[in-house]
């Protein structure tokens, strides 16, 4: 016979499996470079079936495809600066139009400025949606530097590894699909410092912006390993264990 704990667990699993019904949140993952937005976004999407909109990945794909957007964005990304707002806003607007109605969405890396946040609010209003939740991932600069210097990413499926903290099973190769992993051009030490400065100056003020909005803001300490952080994120959101 099921006890109250098992009952609660099966209810929350049913909610997760219900995908898109009731708990189809529009959620922003906010936090400094290297804090684990990508890592946590993948884990959360796996558990909930929500889609991910990752502006950094969209820009890297555009760059690899040699589109005008990719070519324009490249110089900003390589220097660790923000790509101009109007380019990002147009890109996200186009992406939003491709999302299925009723699905939850995890926005990773967007918005990053107040201009993006207010344009985003207007886009969502036109769709009859708002941002429900903002998850702010937090870690010390020392931890961020370690995470970034060891990061390796899969160009094919987006899986993220770390040579020291979360190595793939076989050196240099993705566990999921066997694709050779790459080291991002903007992950070198001097560029990383600029990305951190840009985050503090342009993006961190958005925490206050969303504190003053209808969205629920959760601050999640992210110094521990990926699974521990994911448990805290899900606990904060009330989407299972
Ligand atoms: P983007 O790709 O968004 O980079 P970022 O914000 O700097 O974030 P990162 O991808 O570096 O880190 P993350 O937090 O996702 O960490 P991850 O999970 O990978 O943007 C790149 C550039 O694009 C920007 O600089 C800008 O030029 C442009 N851009 C993008 N969006 C824009 C916008 N909206 N406006 C203007 N310009 C925009 O983890 C990092 C490492 O740590 C990995 O190796 C991972 O394995 C490891 N790790 C993660 N979590 C843990 C953990 N808990 N314990 C141990 N290791 C961990």
Short mmCIF file of C-alpha atoms and ligand atoms in Angstrom, two decimals:
data_model
loop_
_atom_site.label_atom_id
_atom_site.label_comp_id
_atom_site.label_asym_id
_atom_site.label_seq_id
_atom_site.Cartn_x
_atom_site.Cartn_y
_atom_site.Cartn_z
CA UNK A 1 0.00 0.00 0.00
CA UNK A 2 1.32 3.47 -0.86
CA UNK A 3 2.19 5.81 2.00
CA UNK A 4 1.78 9.59 1.85
CA UNK A 5 5.36 10.02 0.62
CA UNK A 6 4.89 7.61 -2.30
CA UNK A 7 1.59 9.28 -3.11
CA UNK A 8 3.20 12.70 -3.22
CA UNK A 9 5.94 11.32 -5.41
CA UNK A 10 3.61 9.68 -7.92
CA UNK A 11 1.51 12.83 -8.07
CA UNK A 12 4.54 14.96 -8.88
CA UNK A 13 5.71 12.44 -11.50
CA UNK A 14 2.27 12.53 -13.08
CA UNK A 15 2.51 16.30 -13.25
CA UNK A 16 5.89 16.05 -14.97
CA UNK A 17 4.62 13.42 -17.39
CA UNK A 18 1.56 15.56 -18.02
CA UNK A 19 3.95 17.78 -20.08
CA UNK A 20 2.49 21.04 -21.11
CA UNK A 21 -0.62 20.69 -18.98
CA UNK A 22 -0.81 22.93 -15.94
CA UNK A 23 2.90 23.16 -15.33
CA UNK A 24 4.07 24.36 -18.72
CA UNK A 25 6.17 27.17 -17.31
CA UNK A 26 7.98 29.93 -19.16
CA UNK A 27 11.18 30.03 -17.19
CA UNK A 28 14.40 32.04 -17.42
CA UNK A 29 17.74 30.61 -16.31
CA UNK A 30 19.85 33.56 -15.23
CA UNK A 31 23.42 33.55 -13.98
CA UNK A 32 27.05 34.33 -14.80
CA UNK A 33 29.05 32.55 -17.52
CA UNK A 34 29.98 29.02 -16.51
CA UNK A 35 27.56 28.76 -13.60
CA UNK A 36 25.76 25.83 -15.25
CA UNK A 37 22.76 27.29 -17.08
CA UNK A 38 23.27 24.91 -20.02
CA UNK A 39 23.90 21.92 -17.75
CA UNK A 40 20.82 22.57 -15.60
CA UNK A 41 18.67 23.45 -18.62
CA UNK A 42 19.36 20.08 -20.27
CA UNK A 43 18.59 18.17 -17.05
CA UNK A 44 15.38 20.11 -16.46
CA UNK A 45 14.22 19.72 -20.07
CA UNK A 46 14.84 15.94 -19.83
CA UNK A 47 12.67 15.76 -16.72
CA UNK A 48 9.82 17.98 -17.88
CA UNK A 49 9.71 17.80 -21.69
CA UNK A 50 9.91 21.60 -21.85
CA UNK A 51 11.71 23.14 -24.82
CA UNK A 52 14.99 25.07 -24.47
CA UNK A 53 15.73 28.37 -26.16
CA UNK A 54 19.47 29.00 -25.78
CA UNK A 55 20.57 32.24 -27.45
CA UNK A 56 24.29 31.34 -27.25
CA UNK A 57 23.61 28.07 -29.12
CA UNK A 58 21.37 29.80 -31.69
CA UNK A 59 24.18 32.30 -32.36
CA UNK A 60 26.86 29.59 -32.61
CA UNK A 61 24.65 27.66 -35.07
CA UNK A 62 24.15 30.84 -37.14
CA UNK A 63 27.91 31.44 -37.11
CA UNK A 64 28.69 27.87 -38.24
CA UNK A 65 26.08 28.16 -41.00
CA UNK A 66 27.64 31.45 -42.16
CA UNK A 67 24.34 33.38 -42.06
CA UNK A 68 24.42 37.21 -41.97
CA UNK A 69 23.39 37.09 -38.28
CA UNK A 70 26.19 34.63 -37.49
CA UNK A 71 28.76 36.76 -39.29
CA UNK A 72 27.61 39.93 -37.50
CA UNK A 73 27.56 38.22 -34.10
CA UNK A 74 30.96 36.55 -34.32
CA UNK A 75 33.16 39.56 -33.42
CA UNK A 76 31.10 40.33 -30.30
CA UNK A 77 31.09 36.72 -29.10
CA UNK A 78 34.81 36.17 -29.61
CA UNK A 79 35.56 39.29 -27.53
CA UNK A 80 33.08 38.22 -24.81
CA UNK A 81 30.81 41.21 -25.45
CA UNK A 82 27.05 41.16 -25.90
CA UNK A 83 25.62 40.91 -29.39
CA UNK A 84 23.52 44.08 -30.08
CA UNK A 85 19.99 43.95 -28.68
CA UNK A 86 18.16 44.42 -31.99
CA UNK A 87 19.82 41.31 -33.50
CA UNK A 88 19.03 39.19 -30.44
CA UNK A 89 15.44 40.40 -30.16
CA UNK A 90 14.73 39.59 -33.81
CA UNK A 91 16.33 36.15 -33.43
CA UNK A 92 14.24 35.30 -30.35
CA UNK A 93 11.07 36.64 -31.98
CA UNK A 94 11.61 34.25 -34.89
CA UNK A 95 12.34 31.36 -32.53
CA UNK A 96 9.21 32.04 -30.46
CA UNK A 97 7.06 31.71 -33.56
CA UNK A 98 8.31 28.12 -34.00
CA UNK A 99 7.44 26.90 -30.49
CA UNK A 100 4.42 24.67 -30.05
CA UNK A 101 1.57 26.23 -28.10
CA UNK A 102 1.15 24.86 -24.61
CA UNK A 103 4.70 23.65 -24.11
CA UNK A 104 6.89 24.91 -21.27
CA UNK A 105 10.02 26.79 -22.32
CA UNK A 106 13.38 27.25 -20.62
CA UNK A 107 15.11 30.46 -21.78
CA UNK A 108 18.88 30.18 -21.24
CA UNK A 109 21.05 33.24 -21.87
CA UNK A 110 18.13 35.51 -22.71
CA UNK A 111 17.26 38.18 -21.75
CA UNK A 112 20.63 39.70 -20.89
CA UNK A 113 19.84 43.43 -20.83
CA UNK A 114 16.89 45.51 -19.66
CA UNK A 115 16.12 46.42 -23.29
CA UNK A 116 15.87 42.69 -24.11
CA UNK A 117 13.72 42.04 -21.03
CA UNK A 118 11.17 44.71 -21.91
CA UNK A 119 11.05 43.69 -25.60
CA UNK A 120 10.59 40.10 -24.41
CA UNK A 121 7.70 41.06 -22.13
CA UNK A 122 5.94 42.68 -25.11
CA UNK A 123 6.52 39.67 -27.37
CA UNK A 124 5.09 37.37 -24.73
CA UNK A 125 2.13 39.62 -24.09
CA UNK A 126 1.23 39.36 -27.78
CA UNK A 127 1.22 35.57 -27.31
CA UNK A 128 -0.86 35.77 -24.14
CA UNK A 129 2.04 34.56 -21.98
CA UNK A 130 4.28 35.95 -19.26
CA UNK A 131 7.46 34.80 -17.57
CA UNK A 132 6.34 32.61 -14.66
CA UNK A 133 9.67 31.93 -12.99
CA UNK A 134 13.27 33.09 -12.96
CA UNK A 135 15.92 30.73 -11.60
CA UNK A 136 19.11 32.57 -10.66
CA UNK A 137 22.10 30.23 -10.42
CA UNK A 138 24.86 31.55 -8.16
CA UNK A 139 28.53 30.60 -7.65
CA UNK A 140 31.84 32.30 -6.77
CA UNK A 141 34.08 33.64 -9.55
CA UNK A 142 36.77 31.08 -8.64
CA UNK A 143 34.32 28.22 -9.26
CA UNK A 144 33.16 29.83 -12.52
CA UNK A 145 36.74 30.10 -13.84
CA UNK A 146 37.42 26.41 -13.09
CA UNK A 147 34.22 25.33 -14.77
CA UNK A 148 34.82 27.42 -17.87
CA UNK A 149 38.47 26.50 -18.39
CA UNK A 150 37.64 22.77 -18.45
CA UNK A 151 34.44 23.00 -20.49
CA UNK A 152 34.06 20.87 -23.61
CA UNK A 153 30.83 20.85 -25.64
CA UNK A 154 29.25 18.57 -28.22
CA UNK A 155 28.51 20.49 -31.44
CA UNK A 156 25.90 17.93 -32.39
CA UNK A 157 23.62 17.42 -29.36
CA UNK A 158 24.71 20.30 -27.09
CA UNK A 159 25.83 18.04 -24.21
CA UNK A 160 28.34 19.83 -21.95
CA UNK A 161 31.32 18.21 -20.19
CA UNK A 162 34.27 19.32 -18.11
CA UNK A 163 37.71 17.76 -18.43
CA UNK A 164 38.11 17.78 -14.62
CA UNK A 165 34.65 18.13 -13.04
CA UNK A 166 32.44 16.13 -15.43
CA UNK A 167 34.61 14.25 -17.95
CA UNK A 168 33.10 12.22 -20.80
CA UNK A 169 33.58 8.43 -20.60
CA UNK A 170 36.00 8.54 -23.53
CA UNK A 171 38.42 11.47 -23.70
CA UNK A 172 37.33 14.18 -26.14
CA UNK A 173 34.21 12.37 -27.40
CA UNK A 174 30.51 12.87 -26.60
CA UNK A 175 28.93 10.08 -24.51
CA UNK A 176 25.59 10.56 -26.27
CA UNK A 177 26.51 10.43 -29.95
CA UNK A 178 30.29 9.93 -30.26
CA UNK A 179 30.91 13.37 -31.85
CA UNK A 180 34.34 14.95 -31.11
CA UNK A 181 33.97 17.67 -28.44
CA UNK A 182 35.13 21.27 -28.94
CA UNK A 183 36.59 24.03 -26.75
CA UNK A 184 34.79 27.35 -27.19
CA UNK A 185 36.78 30.26 -28.61
CA UNK A 186 35.43 32.58 -25.89
CA UNK A 187 36.55 30.30 -23.03
CA UNK A 188 40.10 31.71 -22.81
CA UNK A 189 41.07 33.45 -19.56
CA UNK A 190 41.09 37.14 -20.66
CA UNK A 191 37.79 36.82 -22.55
CA UNK A 192 36.21 35.06 -19.58
CA UNK A 193 37.07 38.01 -17.33
CA UNK A 194 35.36 40.37 -19.79
CA UNK A 195 32.27 38.09 -19.95
CA UNK A 196 32.08 38.19 -16.14
CA UNK A 197 32.37 42.00 -16.12
CA UNK A 198 29.70 42.30 -18.82
CA UNK A 199 27.42 39.99 -16.80
CA UNK A 200 27.79 42.09 -13.63
CA UNK A 201 27.19 45.34 -15.50
CA UNK A 202 24.44 44.44 -17.99
CA UNK A 203 22.69 41.26 -16.87
CA UNK A 204 22.81 41.05 -13.07
CA UNK A 205 20.48 44.09 -12.73
CA UNK A 206 17.77 41.90 -14.31
CA UNK A 207 17.46 40.03 -11.00
CA UNK A 208 16.05 43.21 -9.49
CA UNK A 209 13.96 43.81 -12.61
CA UNK A 210 12.27 40.42 -12.21
CA UNK A 211 12.04 40.79 -8.42
CA UNK A 212 9.78 43.73 -9.23
CA UNK A 213 7.68 41.75 -11.74
CA UNK A 214 4.99 39.09 -11.36
CA UNK A 215 7.52 36.31 -11.96
CA UNK A 216 8.65 34.21 -9.01
CA UNK A 217 12.42 34.55 -8.57
CA UNK A 218 14.35 31.62 -7.04
CA UNK A 219 18.02 32.03 -6.11
CA UNK A 220 19.76 28.66 -6.23
CA UNK A 221 23.29 28.22 -4.80
CA UNK A 222 25.17 26.29 -7.50
CA UNK A 223 28.56 25.44 -6.00
CA UNK A 224 27.77 21.72 -5.66
CA UNK A 225 27.70 19.08 -8.39
CA UNK A 226 25.20 19.11 -11.28
CA UNK A 227 22.79 16.57 -9.73
CA UNK A 228 22.68 18.35 -6.35
CA UNK A 229 21.99 21.66 -8.08
CA UNK A 230 19.30 20.06 -10.24
CA UNK A 231 17.55 18.70 -7.12
CA UNK A 232 17.48 22.22 -5.68
CA UNK A 233 16.14 23.66 -8.93
CA UNK A 234 13.34 21.08 -9.10
CA UNK A 235 12.53 21.53 -5.44
CA UNK A 236 12.23 25.30 -5.96
CA UNK A 237 9.97 24.78 -8.98
CA UNK A 238 7.94 21.99 -7.37
CA UNK A 239 8.53 19.65 -10.32
CA UNK A 240 9.53 16.39 -8.69
CA UNK A 241 12.63 15.32 -6.78
P1 LIG B 1 26.35 31.76 -23.80
O1 LIG B 1 26.63 30.59 -24.65
O2 LIG B 1 25.00 32.00 -23.26
O3 LIG B 1 27.44 31.80 -22.65
P2 LIG B 1 27.36 32.20 -21.09
O4 LIG B 1 26.18 32.90 -20.59
O5 LIG B 1 28.67 32.91 -20.91
O6 LIG B 1 27.20 30.91 -20.38
P3 LIG B 1 28.03 29.66 -20.58
O7 LIG B 1 27.53 28.88 -21.76
O8 LIG B 1 29.51 30.02 -20.60
O9 LIG B 1 27.86 28.89 -19.22
P4 LIG B 1 26.65 28.07 -18.59
O10 LIG B 1 26.14 28.84 -17.44
O11 LIG B 1 25.68 27.61 -19.63
O12 LIG B 1 27.47 26.84 -18.01
P5 LIG B 1 27.61 25.33 -18.53
O13 LIG B 1 26.41 24.55 -18.18
O14 LIG B 1 28.09 25.30 -19.94
O15 LIG B 1 26.73 33.10 -24.61
C1 LIG B 1 27.93 33.20 -25.35
C2 LIG B 1 28.01 34.57 -26.04
O16 LIG B 1 26.90 34.72 -26.95
C3 LIG B 1 27.90 35.79 -25.10
O17 LIG B 1 29.14 36.13 -24.53
C4 LIG B 1 27.37 36.85 -26.08
O18 LIG B 1 28.41 37.34 -26.90
C5 LIG B 1 26.40 36.06 -26.96
N1 LIG B 1 25.02 36.07 -26.44
C6 LIG B 1 24.27 34.99 -26.03
N2 LIG B 1 23.05 35.37 -25.63
C7 LIG B 1 23.00 36.73 -25.79
C8 LIG B 1 22.02 37.72 -25.52
N3 LIG B 1 20.80 37.37 -25.00
N4 LIG B 1 22.31 39.01 -25.77
C9 LIG B 1 23.50 39.37 -26.30
N5 LIG B 1 24.49 38.48 -26.57
C10 LIG B 1 24.24 37.17 -26.30
O19 LIG B 1 28.78 24.82 -17.55
C11 LIG B 1 30.11 25.31 -17.63
C12 LIG B 1 31.11 24.19 -17.28
O20 LIG B 1 30.98 23.84 -15.91
C13 LIG B 1 30.93 22.89 -18.05
O21 LIG B 1 32.17 22.33 -18.30
C14 LIG B 1 30.13 21.99 -17.10
O22 LIG B 1 30.38 20.62 -17.30
C15 LIG B 1 30.61 22.46 -15.74
N6 LIG B 1 29.58 22.43 -14.71
C16 LIG B 1 28.31 22.96 -14.81
N7 LIG B 1 27.64 22.81 -13.65
C17 LIG B 1 28.52 22.20 -12.81
C18 LIG B 1 28.42 21.78 -11.44
N8 LIG B 1 27.29 21.98 -10.72
N9 LIG B 1 29.49 21.18 -10.87
C19 LIG B 1 30.63 20.99 -11.61
N10 LIG B 1 30.77 21.35 -12.90
C20 LIG B 1 29.74 21.95 -13.48
#
